[in-house]
Coordinates of C-alpha atoms in Angstrom, one line a residue:
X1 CA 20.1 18.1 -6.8
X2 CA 20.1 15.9 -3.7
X3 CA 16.6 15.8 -1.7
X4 CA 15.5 15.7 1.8
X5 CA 13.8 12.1 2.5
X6 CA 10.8 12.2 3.8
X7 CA 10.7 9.1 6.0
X8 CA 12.4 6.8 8.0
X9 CA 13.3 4.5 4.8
X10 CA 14.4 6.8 2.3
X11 CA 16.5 8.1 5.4
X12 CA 18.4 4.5 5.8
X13 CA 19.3 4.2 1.8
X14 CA 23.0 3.6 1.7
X15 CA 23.5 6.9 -0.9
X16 CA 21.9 9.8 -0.9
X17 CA 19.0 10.4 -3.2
X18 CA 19.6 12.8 -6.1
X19 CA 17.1 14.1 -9.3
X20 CA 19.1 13.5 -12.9
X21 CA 18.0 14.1 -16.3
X22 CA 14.8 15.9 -16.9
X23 CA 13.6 14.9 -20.1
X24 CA 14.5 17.6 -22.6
X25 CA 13.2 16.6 -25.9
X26 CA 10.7 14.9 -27.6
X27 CA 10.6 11.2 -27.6
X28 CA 9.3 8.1 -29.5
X29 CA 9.1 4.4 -27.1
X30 CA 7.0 1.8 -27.1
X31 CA 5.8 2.0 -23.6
X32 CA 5.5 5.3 -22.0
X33 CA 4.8 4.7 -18.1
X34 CA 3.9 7.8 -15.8
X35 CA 5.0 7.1 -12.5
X36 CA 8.0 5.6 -11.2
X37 CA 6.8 4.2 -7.9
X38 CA 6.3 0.4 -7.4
X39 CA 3.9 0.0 -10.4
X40 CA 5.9 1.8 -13.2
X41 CA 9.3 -0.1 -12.2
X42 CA 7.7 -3.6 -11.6
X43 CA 6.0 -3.1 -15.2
X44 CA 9.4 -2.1 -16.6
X45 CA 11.1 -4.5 -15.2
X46 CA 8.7 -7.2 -16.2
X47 CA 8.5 -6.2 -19.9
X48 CA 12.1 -5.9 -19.9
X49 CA 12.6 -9.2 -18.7
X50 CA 9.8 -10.5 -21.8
X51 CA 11.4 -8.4 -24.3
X52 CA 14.5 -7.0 -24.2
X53 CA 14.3 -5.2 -27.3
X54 CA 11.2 -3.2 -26.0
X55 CA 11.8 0.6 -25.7
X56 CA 10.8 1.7 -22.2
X57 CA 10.4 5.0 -20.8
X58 CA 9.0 6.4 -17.3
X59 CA 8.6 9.6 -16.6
X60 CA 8.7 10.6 -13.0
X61 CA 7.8 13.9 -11.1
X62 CA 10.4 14.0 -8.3
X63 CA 12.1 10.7 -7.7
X64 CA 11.9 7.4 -8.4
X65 CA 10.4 6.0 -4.4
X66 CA 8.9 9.7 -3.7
X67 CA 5.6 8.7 -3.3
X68 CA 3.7 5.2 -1.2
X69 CA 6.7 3.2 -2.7
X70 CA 9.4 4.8 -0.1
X71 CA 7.2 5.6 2.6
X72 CA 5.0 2.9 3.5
X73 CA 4.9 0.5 6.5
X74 CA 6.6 -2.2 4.9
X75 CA 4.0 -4.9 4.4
X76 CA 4.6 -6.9 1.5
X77 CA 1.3 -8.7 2.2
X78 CA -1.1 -10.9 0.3
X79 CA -4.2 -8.3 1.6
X80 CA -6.7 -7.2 -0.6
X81 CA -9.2 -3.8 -0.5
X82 CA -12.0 -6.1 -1.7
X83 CA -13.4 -8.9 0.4
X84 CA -13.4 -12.6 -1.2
X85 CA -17.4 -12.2 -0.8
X86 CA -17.5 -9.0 -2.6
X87 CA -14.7 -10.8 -5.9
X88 CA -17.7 -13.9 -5.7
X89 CA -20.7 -11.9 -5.8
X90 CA -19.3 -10.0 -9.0
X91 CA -17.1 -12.2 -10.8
X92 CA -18.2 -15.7 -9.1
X93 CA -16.1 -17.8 -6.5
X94 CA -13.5 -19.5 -8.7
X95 CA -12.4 -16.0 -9.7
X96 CA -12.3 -14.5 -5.9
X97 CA -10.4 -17.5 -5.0
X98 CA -7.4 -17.3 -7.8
X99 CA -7.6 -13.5 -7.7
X100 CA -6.3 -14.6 -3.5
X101 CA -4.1 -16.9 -4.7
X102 CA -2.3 -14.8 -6.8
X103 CA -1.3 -12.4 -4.1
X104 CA -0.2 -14.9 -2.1
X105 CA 2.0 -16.4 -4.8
X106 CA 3.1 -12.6 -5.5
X107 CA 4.4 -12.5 -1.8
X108 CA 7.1 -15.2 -3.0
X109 CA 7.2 -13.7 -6.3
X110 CA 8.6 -10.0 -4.8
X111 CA 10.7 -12.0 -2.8
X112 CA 12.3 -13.9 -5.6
X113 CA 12.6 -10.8 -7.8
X114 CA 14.4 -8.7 -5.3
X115 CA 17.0 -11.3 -4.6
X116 CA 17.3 -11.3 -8.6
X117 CA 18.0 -7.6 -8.6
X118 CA 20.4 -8.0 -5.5
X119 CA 17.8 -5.3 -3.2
X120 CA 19.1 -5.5 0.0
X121 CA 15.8 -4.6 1.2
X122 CA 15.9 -6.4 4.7
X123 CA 13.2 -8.7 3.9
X124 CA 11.6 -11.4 6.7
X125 CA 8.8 -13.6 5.6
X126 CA 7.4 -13.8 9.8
X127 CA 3.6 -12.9 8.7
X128 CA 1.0 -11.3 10.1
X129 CA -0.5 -11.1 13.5
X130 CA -3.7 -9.4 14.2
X131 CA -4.5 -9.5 17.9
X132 CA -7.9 -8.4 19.7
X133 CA -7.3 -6.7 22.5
X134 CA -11.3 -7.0 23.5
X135 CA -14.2 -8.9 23.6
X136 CA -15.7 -7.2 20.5
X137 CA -12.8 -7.5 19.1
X138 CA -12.1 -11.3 19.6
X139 CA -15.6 -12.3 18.2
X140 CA -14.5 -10.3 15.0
X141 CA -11.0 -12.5 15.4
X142 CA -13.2 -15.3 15.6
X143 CA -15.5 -14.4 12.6
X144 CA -12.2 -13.8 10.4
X145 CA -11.0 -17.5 11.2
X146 CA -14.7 -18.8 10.7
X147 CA -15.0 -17.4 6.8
X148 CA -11.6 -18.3 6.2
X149 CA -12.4 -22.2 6.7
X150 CA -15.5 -21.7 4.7
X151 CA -13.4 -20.3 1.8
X152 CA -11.2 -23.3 2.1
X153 CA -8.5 -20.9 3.7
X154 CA -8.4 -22.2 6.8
X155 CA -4.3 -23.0 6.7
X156 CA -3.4 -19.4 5.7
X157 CA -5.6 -18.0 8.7
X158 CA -4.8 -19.9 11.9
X159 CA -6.9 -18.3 15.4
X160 CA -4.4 -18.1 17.9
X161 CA -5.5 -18.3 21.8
X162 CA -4.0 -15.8 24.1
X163 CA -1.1 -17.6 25.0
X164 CA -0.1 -18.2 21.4
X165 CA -1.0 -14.7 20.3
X166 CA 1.0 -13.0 23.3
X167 CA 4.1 -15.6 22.2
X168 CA 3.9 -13.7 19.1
X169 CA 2.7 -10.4 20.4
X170 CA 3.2 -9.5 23.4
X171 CA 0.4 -6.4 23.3
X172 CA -1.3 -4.7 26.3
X173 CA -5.1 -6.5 26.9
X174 CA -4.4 -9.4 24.0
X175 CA -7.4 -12.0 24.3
X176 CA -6.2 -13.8 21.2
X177 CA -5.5 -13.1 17.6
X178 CA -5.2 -14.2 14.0
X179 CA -2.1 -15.4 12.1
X180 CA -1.6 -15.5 8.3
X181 CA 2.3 -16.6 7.1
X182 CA 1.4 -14.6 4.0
X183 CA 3.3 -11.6 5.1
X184 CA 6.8 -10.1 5.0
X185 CA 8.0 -7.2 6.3
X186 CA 10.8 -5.3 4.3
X187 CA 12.4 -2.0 3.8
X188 CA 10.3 -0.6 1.1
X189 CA 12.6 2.3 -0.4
X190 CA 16.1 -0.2 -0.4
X191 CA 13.6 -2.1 -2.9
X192 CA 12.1 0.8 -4.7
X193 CA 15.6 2.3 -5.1
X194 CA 17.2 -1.1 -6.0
X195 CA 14.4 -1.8 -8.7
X196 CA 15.1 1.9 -10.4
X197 CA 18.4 0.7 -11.1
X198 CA 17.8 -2.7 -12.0
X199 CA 15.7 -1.0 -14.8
X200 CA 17.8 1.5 -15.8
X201 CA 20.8 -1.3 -16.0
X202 CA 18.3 -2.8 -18.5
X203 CA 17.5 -0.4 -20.8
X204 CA 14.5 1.7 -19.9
X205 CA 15.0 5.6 -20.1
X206 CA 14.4 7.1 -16.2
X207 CA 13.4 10.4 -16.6
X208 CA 12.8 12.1 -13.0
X209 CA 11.9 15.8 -12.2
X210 CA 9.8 15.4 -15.3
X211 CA 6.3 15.8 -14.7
X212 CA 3.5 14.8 -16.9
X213 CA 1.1 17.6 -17.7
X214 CA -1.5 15.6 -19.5
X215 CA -1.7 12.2 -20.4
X216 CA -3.8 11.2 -23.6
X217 CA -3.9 8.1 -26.2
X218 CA -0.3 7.3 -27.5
X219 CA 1.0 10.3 -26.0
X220 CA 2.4 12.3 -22.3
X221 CA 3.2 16.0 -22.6
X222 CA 6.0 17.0 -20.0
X223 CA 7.5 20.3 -19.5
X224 CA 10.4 19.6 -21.2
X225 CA 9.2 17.6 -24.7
X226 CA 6.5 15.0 -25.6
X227 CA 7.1 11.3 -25.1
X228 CA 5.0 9.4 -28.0
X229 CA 3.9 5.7 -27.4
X230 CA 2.4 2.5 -28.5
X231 CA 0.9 2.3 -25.0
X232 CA 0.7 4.6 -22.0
X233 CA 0.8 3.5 -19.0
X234 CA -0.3 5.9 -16.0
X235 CA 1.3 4.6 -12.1
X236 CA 0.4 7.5 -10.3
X237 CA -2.0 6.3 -7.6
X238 CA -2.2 8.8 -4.7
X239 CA -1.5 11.2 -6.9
X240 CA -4.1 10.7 -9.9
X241 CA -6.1 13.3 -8.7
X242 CA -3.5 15.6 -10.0
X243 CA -3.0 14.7 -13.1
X244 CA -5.8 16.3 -15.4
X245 CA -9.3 14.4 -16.2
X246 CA -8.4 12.3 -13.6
X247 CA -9.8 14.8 -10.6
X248 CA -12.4 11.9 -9.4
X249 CA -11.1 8.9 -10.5
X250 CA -8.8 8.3 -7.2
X251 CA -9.2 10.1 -3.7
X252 CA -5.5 10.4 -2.0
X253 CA -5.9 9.5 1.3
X254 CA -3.1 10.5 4.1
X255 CA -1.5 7.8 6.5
X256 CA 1.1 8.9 8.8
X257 CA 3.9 7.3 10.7
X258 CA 6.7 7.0 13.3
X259 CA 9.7 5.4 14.3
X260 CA 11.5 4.7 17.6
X261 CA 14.7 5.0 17.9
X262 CA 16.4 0.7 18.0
X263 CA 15.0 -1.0 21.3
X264 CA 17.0 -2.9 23.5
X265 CA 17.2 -6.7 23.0
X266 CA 14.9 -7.0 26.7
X267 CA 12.4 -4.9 25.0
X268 CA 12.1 -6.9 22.2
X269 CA 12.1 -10.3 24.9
X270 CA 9.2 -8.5 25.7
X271 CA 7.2 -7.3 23.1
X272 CA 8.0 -10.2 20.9
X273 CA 7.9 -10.0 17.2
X274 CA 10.9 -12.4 17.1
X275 CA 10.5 -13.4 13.6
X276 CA 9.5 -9.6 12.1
X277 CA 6.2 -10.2 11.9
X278 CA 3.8 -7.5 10.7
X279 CA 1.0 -6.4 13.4
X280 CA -2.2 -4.7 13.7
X281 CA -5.1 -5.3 15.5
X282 CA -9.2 -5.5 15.3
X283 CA -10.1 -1.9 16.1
X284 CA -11.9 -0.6 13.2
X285 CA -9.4 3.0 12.5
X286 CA -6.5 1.0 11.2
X287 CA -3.0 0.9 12.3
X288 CA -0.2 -1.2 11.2
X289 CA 3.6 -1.8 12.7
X290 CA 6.7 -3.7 12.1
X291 CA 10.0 -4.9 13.9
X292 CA 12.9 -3.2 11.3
X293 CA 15.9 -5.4 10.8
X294 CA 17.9 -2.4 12.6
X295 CA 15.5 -3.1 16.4
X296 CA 13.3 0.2 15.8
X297 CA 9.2 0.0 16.1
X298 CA 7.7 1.5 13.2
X299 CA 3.9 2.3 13.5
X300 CA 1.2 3.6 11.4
X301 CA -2.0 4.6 11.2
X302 CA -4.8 6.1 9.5
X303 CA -6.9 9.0 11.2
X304 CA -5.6 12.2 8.8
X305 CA -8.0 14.0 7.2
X306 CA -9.1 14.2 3.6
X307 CA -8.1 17.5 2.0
X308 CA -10.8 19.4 0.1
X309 CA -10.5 18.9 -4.1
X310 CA -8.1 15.9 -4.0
X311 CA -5.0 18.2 -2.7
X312 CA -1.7 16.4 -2.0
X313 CA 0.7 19.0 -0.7
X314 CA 4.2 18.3 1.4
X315 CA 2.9 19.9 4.5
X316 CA 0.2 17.2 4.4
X317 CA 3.0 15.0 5.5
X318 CA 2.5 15.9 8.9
X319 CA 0.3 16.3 11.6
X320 CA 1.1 17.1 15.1
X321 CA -2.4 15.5 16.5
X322 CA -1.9 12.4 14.2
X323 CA 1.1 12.1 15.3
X324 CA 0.8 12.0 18.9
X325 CA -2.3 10.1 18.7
X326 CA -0.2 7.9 17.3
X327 CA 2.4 7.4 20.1
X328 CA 0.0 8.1 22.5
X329 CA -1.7 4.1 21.0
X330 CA 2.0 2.6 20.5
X331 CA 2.2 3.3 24.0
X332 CA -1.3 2.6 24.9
X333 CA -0.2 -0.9 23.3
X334 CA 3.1 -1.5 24.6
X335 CA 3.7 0.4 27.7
X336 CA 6.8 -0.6 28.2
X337 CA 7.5 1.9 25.2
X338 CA 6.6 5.2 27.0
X339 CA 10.3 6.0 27.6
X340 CA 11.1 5.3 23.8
X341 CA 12.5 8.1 21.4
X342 CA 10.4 8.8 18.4
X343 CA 13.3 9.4 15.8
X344 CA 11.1 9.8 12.6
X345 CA 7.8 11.1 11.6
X346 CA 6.2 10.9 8.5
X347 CA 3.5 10.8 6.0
X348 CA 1.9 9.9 2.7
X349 CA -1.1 10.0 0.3
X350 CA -2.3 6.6 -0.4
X351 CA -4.8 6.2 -3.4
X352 CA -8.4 4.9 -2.6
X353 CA -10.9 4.0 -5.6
X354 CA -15.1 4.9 -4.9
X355 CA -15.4 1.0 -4.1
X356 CA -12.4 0.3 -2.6
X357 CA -11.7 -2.0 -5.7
X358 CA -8.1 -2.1 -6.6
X359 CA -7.6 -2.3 -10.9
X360 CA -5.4 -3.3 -13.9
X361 CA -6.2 -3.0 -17.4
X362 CA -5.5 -1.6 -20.7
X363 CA -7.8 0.0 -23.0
X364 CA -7.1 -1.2 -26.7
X365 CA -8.4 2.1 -28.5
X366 CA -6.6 4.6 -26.5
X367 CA -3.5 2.5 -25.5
X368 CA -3.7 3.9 -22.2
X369 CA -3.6 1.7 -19.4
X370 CA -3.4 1.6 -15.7
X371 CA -3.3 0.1 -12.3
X372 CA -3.7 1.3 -8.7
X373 CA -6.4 2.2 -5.9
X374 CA -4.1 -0.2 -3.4
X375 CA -6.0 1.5 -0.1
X376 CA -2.5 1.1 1.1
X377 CA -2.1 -2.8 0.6
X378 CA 0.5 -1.8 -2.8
X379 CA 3.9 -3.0 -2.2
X380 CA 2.8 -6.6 -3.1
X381 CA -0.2 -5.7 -5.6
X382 CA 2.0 -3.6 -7.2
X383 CA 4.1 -6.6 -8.3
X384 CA 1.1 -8.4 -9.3
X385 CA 0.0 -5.7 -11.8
X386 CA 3.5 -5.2 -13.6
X387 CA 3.4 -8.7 -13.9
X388 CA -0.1 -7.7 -15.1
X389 CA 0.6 -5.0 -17.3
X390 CA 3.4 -7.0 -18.9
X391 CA 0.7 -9.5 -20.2
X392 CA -1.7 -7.1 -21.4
X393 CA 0.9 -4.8 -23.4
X394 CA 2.2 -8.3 -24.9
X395 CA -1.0 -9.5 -25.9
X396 CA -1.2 -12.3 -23.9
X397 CA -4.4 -14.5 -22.7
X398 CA -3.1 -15.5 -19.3
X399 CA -4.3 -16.5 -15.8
X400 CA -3.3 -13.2 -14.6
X401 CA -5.2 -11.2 -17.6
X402 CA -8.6 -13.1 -16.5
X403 CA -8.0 -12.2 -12.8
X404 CA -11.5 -10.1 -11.6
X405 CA -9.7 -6.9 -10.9
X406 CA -8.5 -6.8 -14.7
X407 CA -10.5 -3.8 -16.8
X408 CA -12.5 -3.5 -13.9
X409 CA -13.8 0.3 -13.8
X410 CA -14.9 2.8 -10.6
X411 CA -17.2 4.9 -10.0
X412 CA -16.3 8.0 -9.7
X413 CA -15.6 10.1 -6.6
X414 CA -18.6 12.4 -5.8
X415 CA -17.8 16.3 -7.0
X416 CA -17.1 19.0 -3.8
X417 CA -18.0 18.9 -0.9
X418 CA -19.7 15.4 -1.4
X419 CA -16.6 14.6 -1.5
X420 CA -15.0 15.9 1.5
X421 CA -17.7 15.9 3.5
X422 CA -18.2 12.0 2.9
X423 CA -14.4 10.7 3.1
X424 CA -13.7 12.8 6.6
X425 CA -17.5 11.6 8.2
X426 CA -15.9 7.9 7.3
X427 CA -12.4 8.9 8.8
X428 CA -14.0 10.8 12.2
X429 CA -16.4 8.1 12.0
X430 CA -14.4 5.0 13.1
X431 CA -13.0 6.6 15.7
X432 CA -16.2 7.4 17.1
X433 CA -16.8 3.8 16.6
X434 CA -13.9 2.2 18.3
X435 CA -15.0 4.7 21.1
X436 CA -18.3 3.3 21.1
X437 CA -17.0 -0.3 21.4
X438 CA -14.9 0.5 24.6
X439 CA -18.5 1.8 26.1
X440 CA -20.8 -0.4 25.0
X441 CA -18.9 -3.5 24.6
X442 CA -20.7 -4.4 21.2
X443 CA -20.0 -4.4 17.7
X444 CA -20.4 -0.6 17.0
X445 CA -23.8 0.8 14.8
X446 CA -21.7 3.7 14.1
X447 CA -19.1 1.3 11.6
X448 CA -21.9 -0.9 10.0
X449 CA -23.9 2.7 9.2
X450 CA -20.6 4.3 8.0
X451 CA -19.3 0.6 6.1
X452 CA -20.1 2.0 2.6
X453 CA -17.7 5.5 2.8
X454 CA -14.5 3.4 4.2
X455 CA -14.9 0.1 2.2
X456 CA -17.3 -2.1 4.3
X457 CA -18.9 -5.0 2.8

């Protein structure tokens, strides 16, 4: 059956997307993986790559790509959920630090690996520039450049003055910015696509349109047989919630997006972005944008709301107000866009831990293992915990096993309303405090009271 894509990227794949083979019996593997986003294939492909002889099965609800993995913004960025501070205070400061250097080294790792599995996924290293578009905003530049010289990261965060930052960035109001080369922008659902074949080329048994029912020790019931396993592997991220005894472990949290239609070569001139870097800025509701290899704008942003008990539905995709918020600050930005042709609008649910603390692990008794609560910041992560996963399946005492995000465990989402009730006050919430920035012209009371519901530290 061939599907309707549900954003920009899936749109631009070179073949149309089709379901095959639902699993239809019962099944014995060695590694049963639910999930075939980012996580499930990079831990495929990695264990593959160990051990060839390893049996390797994923079971998939729609498509391989359905989920964050094809619709993203396309950062393949070294950015963590948890602060460096935060990594120290639990786990000590050699840890935060090679937990930061991992990701970085992961940046360059996707890289390699997609040129390995030929992924024309229109990759450009260019970085990331944050720009701060006021005063409250340039102290918080400032700040940012500050703790990365006392972390001994000062040449991976350089503060760029407003002449450098517009050179990069050419945004409405820009008083400066930050700069990290640990950053590239890419087409997320040519590599998600690309690495499902790769896989499947190796070995490992695809099953899509399968859903998993439940998911136990050793075992995934499906609709259409059981899959029995040494080790079980759950990928499902924004859409744990769903899966049973699993309702408060992750909260999916919905980030929308559009596209403009290609821009002229004297639009770019003037908007800049000459080597594809990634951009956002210091407001405190995020957004996040990138220069395609094709000329369009793509920008993102956060602001949809929570949905009461977890739901993640296809008409969450959209939201007429989010949306034109949205344009209404790509403009607001870069006014030279007001004329530009949105071509695409889209959405996802993006999986969000009670601490904002991304994990990995595997739990010896059960077999069952895991890895997710990216807060958006997956396509490189992602990569890190296959990588991850590989070792822990295997056995293996590595660097990467004693990383501080390894068997690390959540609390728990609060039960309805708590829930709701808390996770749409910290949505609404930095809005109101962006809005009382642009008033006051001070750091806003309103995000440091509301830091604990949308991962301040």
């Amino acid at each position: 059956m061939t599907v309707r894509p549900p954003s920009l990227w899936l749109d631009g794949l070179d073949t149309p997307i089709s379901t095959a083979r639902p699993l239809a019996r019962d099944i014995n593997t060695d590694v049963a993986i639910v999930g075939a986003g980012y996580t499930g294939l990079w831990t495929a492909y990695y264990l593959k790559r160990a051990r060839p002889d390893m049996r390797v099965a994923i079971v998939e609800k729609e498509f391989a790509g359905f989920g964050a993995s094809g619709r993203n913004g396309g950062w393949a960025s070294a950015l963590l959920p948890t602060s460096l501070a935060t990594l120290a205070k639990e786990h000590g400061r050699h840890s935060a630090l090679a937990f930061d250097s991992a990701m970085r080294a992961s940046v360059d790792e996707l890289i390699a690996a997609a040129g390995d599995i030929a992924a024309d996924a229109h990759i450009a290293k260019g970085g990331t520039v944050v720009v701060a578009r006021t005063a409250v905003q340039w102290g918080r530049a400032q700040a940012q450049a500050r703790d990365a010289i006392e972390w001994g990261l000062g040449d991976r965060v350089s503060l760029l003055d407003q002449t450098a930052a517009r050179t990069r960035l050419n945004a409405a109001g820009t008083l400066g910015a930050t700069y990290t080369p640990d950053c590239a922008a890419i087409q997320p659902a040519r590599l998600v696509r690309a690495l499902a074949a790769a896989v499947t080329d190796m070995g490992v048994d695809l099953y899509e349109g399968t859903p998993a029912k439940t998911i136990g020790p050793h075992r995934v019931v499906t609709p259409g047989g059981e899959v029995t396993a040494a080790h079980v592997i759950r990928a499902t991220e924004g859409y744990t919630a769903g899966m049973p005894g699993f309702k408060r472990d992750v909260a999916p949290v919905y980030s929308l997006m559009i596209a403009t239609a290609p821009l002229s070569d004297a639009q770019w001139r003037d908007i800049g972005l000459a080597q594809r870097e990634t951009f956002s800025d210091y407001r405190h509701l995020i957004v996040y944008g990138q220069r395609t290899a094709d000329g369009r704008m793509v920008f993102g942003g956060r602001g949809a709301p929570y949905h009461f008990g977890s739901a993640t539905k296809p008409a969450f995709d959209t939201h007429e107000k989010v949306f034109a918020k949205l344009k209404a600050s790509l403009v607001e930005m870069f006014p030279m866009l007001a004329e530009a042709r949105i071509t695409h609008r889209w959405g996802g649910a993006l999986g969000i831990a009670r601490d904002w603390h991304a994990s990995v692990g595997l739990d010896a008794g059960t077999g069952i293992g895991w890895a997710g609560g990216y807060v958006g910041d997956g396509v490189t992560t992602t990569n890190l915990a296959g990588r991850t996963l590989r070792d822990l399946i295997l056995g293996e005492d590595t660097a990467l096993t004693r990383l501080p995000w390894v068997g690390h465990r959540s609390p728990r989402w609060e039960v309805e309303p708590l829930r709701w009730l808390g996770a749409n006050a910290g949505l609404a919430g930095m809005s109101v405090a962006d809005a009382e920035e642009r008033l006051t012209r001070r750091p806003s009371l309103a995000a440091r009271a509301l830091a604990p519901l949308v991962g301040g530290h």
